[in-house]
């Protein structure tokens, strides 16, 4: 997870992250957010049917309660970690209460993205789509009992890179396109101009300097729209459901740009190995990371 500077948050104090569900997944997610992202406990809230089981987080300064509507009214980013059987009731509670700027990230693999968007009445949703294939190295995922411990293992870090997954696991690259468009939406919600938004994203991913390729307007919207966009004008609001199901200018650009793929993969590995180092150094391509997305036939997109 990558967080933009505090001026992009509607609250101006850094992004607020809500975790809906205090079970095994929710607890491990919170540990990762605290240890790998440097989030303060005050930036995280948890809503759980059993908040009394979350005493370890309460002691660390995280607000824990059972009030899903309160959580979504507060959060800039909402992680759905509830059981699939609880989803209909949860969505009924949240429908009509989700702020437009709240990014929903779903861990519910059994519920398709379009169905989830329909249930929530909300299109600002990210949902990773994984595929599993039997292979000799699949057991690498079983060597550690906790995510935070696994993400200290260089082999797991390398295998978990979103653009170059190994160990019998692969992630649909549309997740990455959705992530990047979600950052644009956050900037749009904060009335950040298009030029500044691009600058923030390029700085965030350290896409500057020798050996890197920076994003430009045409990578996110079609040429005609990009030519009409003034520097102080914000990007249009992007429907993330469309982004994760349709071809876009961004999907075409990244799918056929090995240098960009290499930069993003290198930065992921750098940040996961040493978060502070990753913030200081420019991501540079590594050998073996330049063919991580299979280019598809990209037509001229009419996106936006």
Short mmCIF file of C-alpha atoms in Angstrom, two decimals:
data_model
loop_
_atom_site.label_atom_id
_atom_site.label_comp_id
_atom_site.label_asym_id
_atom_site.label_seq_id
_atom_site.Cartn_x
_atom_site.Cartn_y
_atom_site.Cartn_z
CA UNK A 1 0.00 0.00 0.00
CA UNK A 2 1.29 3.42 -0.95
CA UNK A 3 0.08 6.61 0.71
CA UNK A 4 0.12 10.06 -0.86
CA UNK A 5 1.26 13.15 1.11
CA UNK A 6 -1.09 14.57 3.74
CA UNK A 7 -2.34 17.40 1.52
CA UNK A 8 -4.16 14.79 -0.58
CA UNK A 9 -6.20 13.61 2.39
CA UNK A 10 -9.50 15.41 2.78
CA UNK A 11 -8.64 15.74 6.47
CA UNK A 12 -5.17 17.16 5.87
CA UNK A 13 -3.56 14.96 8.55
CA UNK A 14 -2.47 11.96 6.54
CA UNK A 15 -4.73 9.27 5.17
CA UNK A 16 -7.09 7.53 7.56
CA UNK A 17 -7.41 3.76 7.13
CA UNK A 18 -10.44 1.75 8.24
CA UNK A 19 -10.37 -2.03 8.61
CA UNK A 20 -13.80 -3.67 8.59
CA UNK A 21 -13.38 -7.05 10.23
CA UNK A 22 -11.18 -8.02 13.17
CA UNK A 23 -10.53 -11.64 12.30
CA UNK A 24 -7.31 -13.28 11.14
CA UNK A 25 -6.98 -11.26 7.93
CA UNK A 26 -7.92 -7.96 9.55
CA UNK A 27 -5.42 -8.40 12.39
CA UNK A 28 -2.53 -9.32 10.09
CA UNK A 29 -3.37 -6.42 7.80
CA UNK A 30 -3.18 -3.96 10.70
CA UNK A 31 0.20 -5.38 11.73
CA UNK A 32 1.51 -4.89 8.19
CA UNK A 33 0.16 -1.33 8.03
CA UNK A 34 1.91 -0.46 11.28
CA UNK A 35 5.21 -2.19 10.54
CA UNK A 36 5.65 -1.77 6.80
CA UNK A 37 3.90 1.54 6.10
CA UNK A 38 4.77 3.54 9.15
CA UNK A 39 1.16 4.50 9.80
CA UNK A 40 0.42 5.91 13.23
CA UNK A 41 -2.15 4.09 15.36
CA UNK A 42 -4.28 7.26 15.24
CA UNK A 43 -4.58 6.80 11.46
CA UNK A 44 -6.18 3.35 11.81
CA UNK A 45 -9.65 2.37 13.08
CA UNK A 46 -11.11 -1.15 13.23
CA UNK A 47 -14.80 -2.06 13.21
CA UNK A 48 -15.44 -5.61 14.39
CA UNK A 49 -18.40 -7.59 15.69
CA UNK A 50 -16.12 -8.51 18.61
CA UNK A 51 -14.03 -5.42 19.45
CA UNK A 52 -13.26 -6.92 22.86
CA UNK A 53 -10.88 -9.36 21.10
CA UNK A 54 -8.74 -6.48 19.80
CA UNK A 55 -7.24 -5.38 23.09
CA UNK A 56 -3.69 -5.68 21.71
CA UNK A 57 -4.49 -2.92 19.18
CA UNK A 58 -6.39 -0.78 21.68
CA UNK A 59 -3.28 -0.76 23.87
CA UNK A 60 -1.30 0.55 20.90
CA UNK A 61 -3.69 3.46 20.42
CA UNK A 62 -5.97 2.13 17.65
CA UNK A 63 -9.68 2.87 17.96
CA UNK A 64 -11.69 -0.40 17.92
CA UNK A 65 -15.48 -0.52 17.94
CA UNK A 66 -18.47 -2.10 16.19
CA UNK A 67 -19.97 0.63 14.05
CA UNK A 68 -19.46 0.16 10.31
CA UNK A 69 -21.14 3.42 9.32
CA UNK A 70 -18.93 5.37 11.71
CA UNK A 71 -15.89 3.67 10.18
CA UNK A 72 -16.71 4.57 6.57
CA UNK A 73 -17.58 8.16 7.48
CA UNK A 74 -14.09 8.50 8.98
CA UNK A 75 -11.87 6.52 6.58
CA UNK A 76 -10.16 7.61 3.37
CA UNK A 77 -9.32 3.96 2.64
CA UNK A 78 -11.54 1.07 3.76
CA UNK A 79 -10.32 -2.54 3.77
CA UNK A 80 -13.11 -5.12 3.64
CA UNK A 81 -11.94 -8.08 5.73
CA UNK A 82 -15.30 -9.51 6.79
CA UNK A 83 -16.54 -13.03 6.06
CA UNK A 84 -18.31 -13.51 2.70
CA UNK A 85 -21.41 -14.70 4.59
CA UNK A 86 -21.58 -11.32 6.36
CA UNK A 87 -21.20 -9.27 3.18
CA UNK A 88 -24.91 -8.77 2.29
CA UNK A 89 -25.62 -7.31 5.74
CA UNK A 90 -22.43 -5.22 5.70
CA UNK A 91 -23.21 -3.80 2.25
CA UNK A 92 -26.78 -2.99 3.27
CA UNK A 93 -25.34 -1.01 6.19
CA UNK A 94 -22.79 0.83 4.06
CA UNK A 95 -24.90 1.55 0.98
CA UNK A 96 -25.73 5.26 0.73
CA UNK A 97 -23.21 6.00 3.52
CA UNK A 98 -19.92 5.54 1.66
CA UNK A 99 -18.36 8.93 0.79
CA UNK A 100 -17.38 9.16 -2.87
CA UNK A 101 -13.72 9.70 -1.99
CA UNK A 102 -13.48 6.58 0.22
CA UNK A 103 -11.43 3.90 -1.53
CA UNK A 104 -12.75 0.40 -0.75
CA UNK A 105 -10.21 -2.43 -0.98
CA UNK A 106 -11.80 -5.87 -0.96
CA UNK A 107 -10.17 -9.06 0.33
CA UNK A 108 -13.33 -11.05 -0.47
CA UNK A 109 -12.16 -13.30 -3.29
CA UNK A 110 -15.53 -15.06 -3.64
CA UNK A 111 -17.41 -11.88 -4.62
CA UNK A 112 -16.88 -10.50 -8.17
CA UNK A 113 -16.00 -6.83 -8.49
CA UNK A 114 -19.15 -5.89 -10.43
CA UNK A 115 -21.34 -7.61 -7.84
CA UNK A 116 -19.58 -5.86 -4.97
CA UNK A 117 -19.98 -2.47 -6.68
CA UNK A 118 -23.68 -3.19 -7.12
CA UNK A 119 -24.15 -4.21 -3.49
CA UNK A 120 -22.31 -1.13 -2.18
CA UNK A 121 -23.63 1.35 -4.73
CA UNK A 122 -20.02 2.48 -5.03
CA UNK A 123 -17.47 2.29 -7.88
CA UNK A 124 -14.30 3.42 -6.08
CA UNK A 125 -13.25 -0.16 -5.33
CA UNK A 126 -10.00 -2.09 -5.72
CA UNK A 127 -10.11 -5.89 -5.81
CA UNK A 128 -7.07 -8.04 -6.63
CA UNK A 129 -7.65 -11.08 -8.82
CA UNK A 130 -5.23 -13.94 -8.17
CA UNK A 131 -4.58 -17.15 -10.07
CA UNK A 132 -2.95 -20.23 -8.56
CA UNK A 133 -0.87 -22.78 -10.45
CA UNK A 134 0.78 -25.87 -8.96
CA UNK A 135 4.58 -25.66 -8.97
CA UNK A 136 7.64 -26.82 -7.01
CA UNK A 137 8.10 -23.53 -5.13
CA UNK A 138 4.51 -23.10 -3.91
CA UNK A 139 5.52 -24.10 -0.37
CA UNK A 140 7.40 -20.83 0.11
CA UNK A 141 4.08 -19.28 1.22
CA UNK A 142 3.79 -21.78 4.08
CA UNK A 143 7.15 -21.21 5.76
CA UNK A 144 5.94 -18.29 7.90
CA UNK A 145 2.85 -18.20 10.08
CA UNK A 146 2.37 -14.43 9.90
CA UNK A 147 2.42 -12.00 6.99
CA UNK A 148 4.76 -9.58 8.75
CA UNK A 149 7.30 -12.38 9.25
CA UNK A 150 6.94 -13.58 5.65
CA UNK A 151 7.57 -10.10 4.30
CA UNK A 152 11.01 -10.11 5.91
CA UNK A 153 12.02 -13.10 3.79
CA UNK A 154 13.84 -11.92 0.59
CA UNK A 155 12.46 -14.89 -1.36
CA UNK A 156 8.87 -14.05 -0.41
CA UNK A 157 9.38 -10.34 -1.13
CA UNK A 158 10.71 -11.14 -4.58
CA UNK A 159 7.92 -13.63 -5.28
CA UNK A 160 5.18 -11.29 -4.03
CA UNK A 161 6.07 -8.38 -6.33
CA UNK A 162 2.73 -7.53 -8.03
CA UNK A 163 4.28 -7.43 -11.51
CA UNK A 164 6.40 -10.56 -11.25
CA UNK A 165 4.77 -13.01 -8.86
CA UNK A 166 6.20 -16.49 -8.52
CA UNK A 167 5.57 -19.56 -6.40
CA UNK A 168 2.42 -20.61 -8.22
CA UNK A 169 0.71 -17.25 -7.69
CA UNK A 170 0.04 -14.44 -10.16
CA UNK A 171 -1.91 -11.19 -9.91
CA UNK A 172 -3.99 -9.70 -12.71
CA UNK A 173 -2.11 -6.52 -13.77
CA UNK A 174 -5.43 -4.66 -13.89
CA UNK A 175 -5.03 -4.35 -10.11
CA UNK A 176 -1.97 -2.14 -10.64
CA UNK A 177 -3.82 0.02 -13.17
CA UNK A 178 -6.66 0.41 -10.69
CA UNK A 179 -4.20 1.36 -7.95
CA UNK A 180 -2.66 4.12 -10.05
CA UNK A 181 -6.04 5.50 -11.09
CA UNK A 182 -7.15 5.42 -7.45
CA UNK A 183 -4.25 7.74 -6.59
CA UNK A 184 -5.45 10.14 -9.28
CA UNK A 185 -8.95 10.04 -7.79
CA UNK A 186 -7.53 10.89 -4.37
CA UNK A 187 -5.86 13.92 -5.89
CA UNK A 188 -9.08 14.88 -7.68
CA UNK A 189 -11.05 14.60 -4.42
CA UNK A 190 -8.55 17.01 -2.83
CA UNK A 191 -8.82 19.43 -5.83
CA UNK A 192 -5.18 18.87 -6.79
CA UNK A 193 -4.38 20.06 -10.33
CA UNK A 194 -3.38 17.58 -13.02
CA UNK A 195 0.25 18.75 -13.21
CA UNK A 196 0.73 18.54 -9.45
CA UNK A 197 -1.05 15.17 -9.33
CA UNK A 198 1.33 13.71 -11.91
CA UNK A 199 4.27 15.18 -10.00
CA UNK A 200 3.08 13.56 -6.77
CA UNK A 201 2.67 10.14 -8.38
CA UNK A 202 6.03 10.31 -10.16
CA UNK A 203 7.65 11.35 -6.88
CA UNK A 204 5.78 8.67 -4.95
CA UNK A 205 7.04 5.95 -7.29
CA UNK A 206 10.36 7.77 -7.67
CA UNK A 207 9.99 7.79 -11.44
CA UNK A 208 12.59 10.42 -12.15
CA UNK A 209 16.28 10.52 -12.88
CA UNK A 210 18.48 8.23 -15.01
CA UNK A 211 16.98 4.92 -16.00
CA UNK A 212 13.39 5.84 -15.19
CA UNK A 213 10.31 6.74 -17.24
CA UNK A 214 7.88 9.32 -15.83
CA UNK A 215 4.11 9.29 -16.27
CA UNK A 216 2.52 11.97 -18.48
CA UNK A 217 -1.10 13.05 -19.03
CA UNK A 218 -1.59 10.80 -22.07
CA UNK A 219 -0.75 7.73 -19.98
CA UNK A 220 -3.98 8.17 -17.99
CA UNK A 221 -6.50 9.78 -20.37
CA UNK A 222 -6.86 9.84 -24.14
CA UNK A 223 -4.97 12.39 -26.22
CA UNK A 224 -7.91 14.68 -26.95
CA UNK A 225 -8.85 14.96 -23.28
CA UNK A 226 -5.23 15.42 -22.23
CA UNK A 227 -4.79 18.31 -24.68
CA UNK A 228 -7.78 20.13 -23.17
CA UNK A 229 -6.69 19.65 -19.54
CA UNK A 230 -5.12 22.76 -18.00
CA UNK A 231 -2.31 22.38 -15.41
CA UNK A 232 -4.51 23.62 -12.55
CA UNK A 233 -7.53 21.54 -13.59
CA UNK A 234 -7.96 18.22 -11.79
CA UNK A 235 -8.17 14.89 -13.58
CA UNK A 236 -11.73 13.62 -14.13
CA UNK A 237 -13.12 11.15 -11.60
CA UNK A 238 -12.26 7.64 -12.82
CA UNK A 239 -14.59 4.67 -12.39
CA UNK A 240 -12.33 1.96 -10.94
CA UNK A 241 -14.73 -0.83 -11.90
CA UNK A 242 -14.25 0.15 -15.56
CA UNK A 243 -10.48 0.46 -15.10
CA UNK A 244 -10.27 -3.13 -13.81
CA UNK A 245 -12.43 -4.57 -16.57
CA UNK A 246 -11.66 -2.50 -19.68
CA UNK A 247 -8.67 -1.40 -21.71
CA UNK A 248 -7.34 2.05 -20.78
CA UNK A 249 -4.50 4.32 -21.91
CA UNK A 250 -2.61 3.29 -18.77
CA UNK A 251 -2.99 -0.45 -19.39
CA UNK A 252 -1.66 -0.02 -22.92
CA UNK A 253 1.26 2.13 -21.77
CA UNK A 254 2.47 -0.12 -18.94
CA UNK A 255 1.82 -3.39 -20.80
CA UNK A 256 4.23 -2.46 -23.58
CA UNK A 257 6.76 -0.41 -21.57
CA UNK A 258 9.39 -2.69 -20.08
CA UNK A 259 11.26 0.20 -18.49
CA UNK A 260 8.20 1.31 -16.51
CA UNK A 261 7.52 -2.26 -15.42
CA UNK A 262 11.12 -2.58 -14.26
CA UNK A 263 11.00 0.69 -12.31
CA UNK A 264 7.80 -0.29 -10.47
CA UNK A 265 9.09 -3.79 -9.69
CA UNK A 266 12.45 -2.50 -8.46
CA UNK A 267 10.80 0.07 -6.23
CA UNK A 268 8.51 -2.57 -4.70
CA UNK A 269 11.47 -4.74 -3.78
CA UNK A 270 13.44 -1.77 -2.46
CA UNK A 271 10.61 -0.54 -0.24
CA UNK A 272 9.75 -3.98 1.13
CA UNK A 273 13.39 -4.77 2.00
CA UNK A 274 14.05 -1.35 3.55
CA UNK A 275 11.11 1.11 3.69
CA UNK A 276 13.31 4.10 4.57
CA UNK A 277 15.79 3.28 1.82
CA UNK A 278 12.96 2.94 -0.68
CA UNK A 279 11.83 6.50 0.05
CA UNK A 280 15.28 7.93 -0.60
CA UNK A 281 16.46 6.07 -3.67
CA UNK A 282 15.19 6.12 -7.21
CA UNK A 283 13.70 2.82 -8.33
CA UNK A 284 15.81 1.29 -11.06
CA UNK A 285 15.11 -1.78 -13.17
CA UNK A 286 16.68 -5.05 -12.09
CA UNK A 287 17.69 -7.89 -14.35
CA UNK A 288 14.82 -10.28 -14.84
CA UNK A 289 12.05 -7.77 -14.10
CA UNK A 290 11.51 -6.28 -17.53
CA UNK A 291 9.06 -8.80 -19.01
CA UNK A 292 6.68 -9.07 -16.11
CA UNK A 293 3.52 -8.17 -18.05
CA UNK A 294 2.70 -9.88 -21.29
CA UNK A 295 1.90 -7.08 -23.77
CA UNK A 296 -1.51 -7.38 -25.37
CA UNK A 297 -2.82 -5.87 -28.58
CA UNK A 298 -3.74 -2.33 -27.49
CA UNK A 299 -6.16 -0.39 -29.62
CA UNK A 300 -6.48 3.37 -29.41
CA UNK A 301 -8.54 3.83 -26.26
CA UNK A 302 -11.58 6.10 -25.99
CA UNK A 303 -11.16 6.13 -22.21
CA UNK A 304 -12.46 9.45 -20.75
#
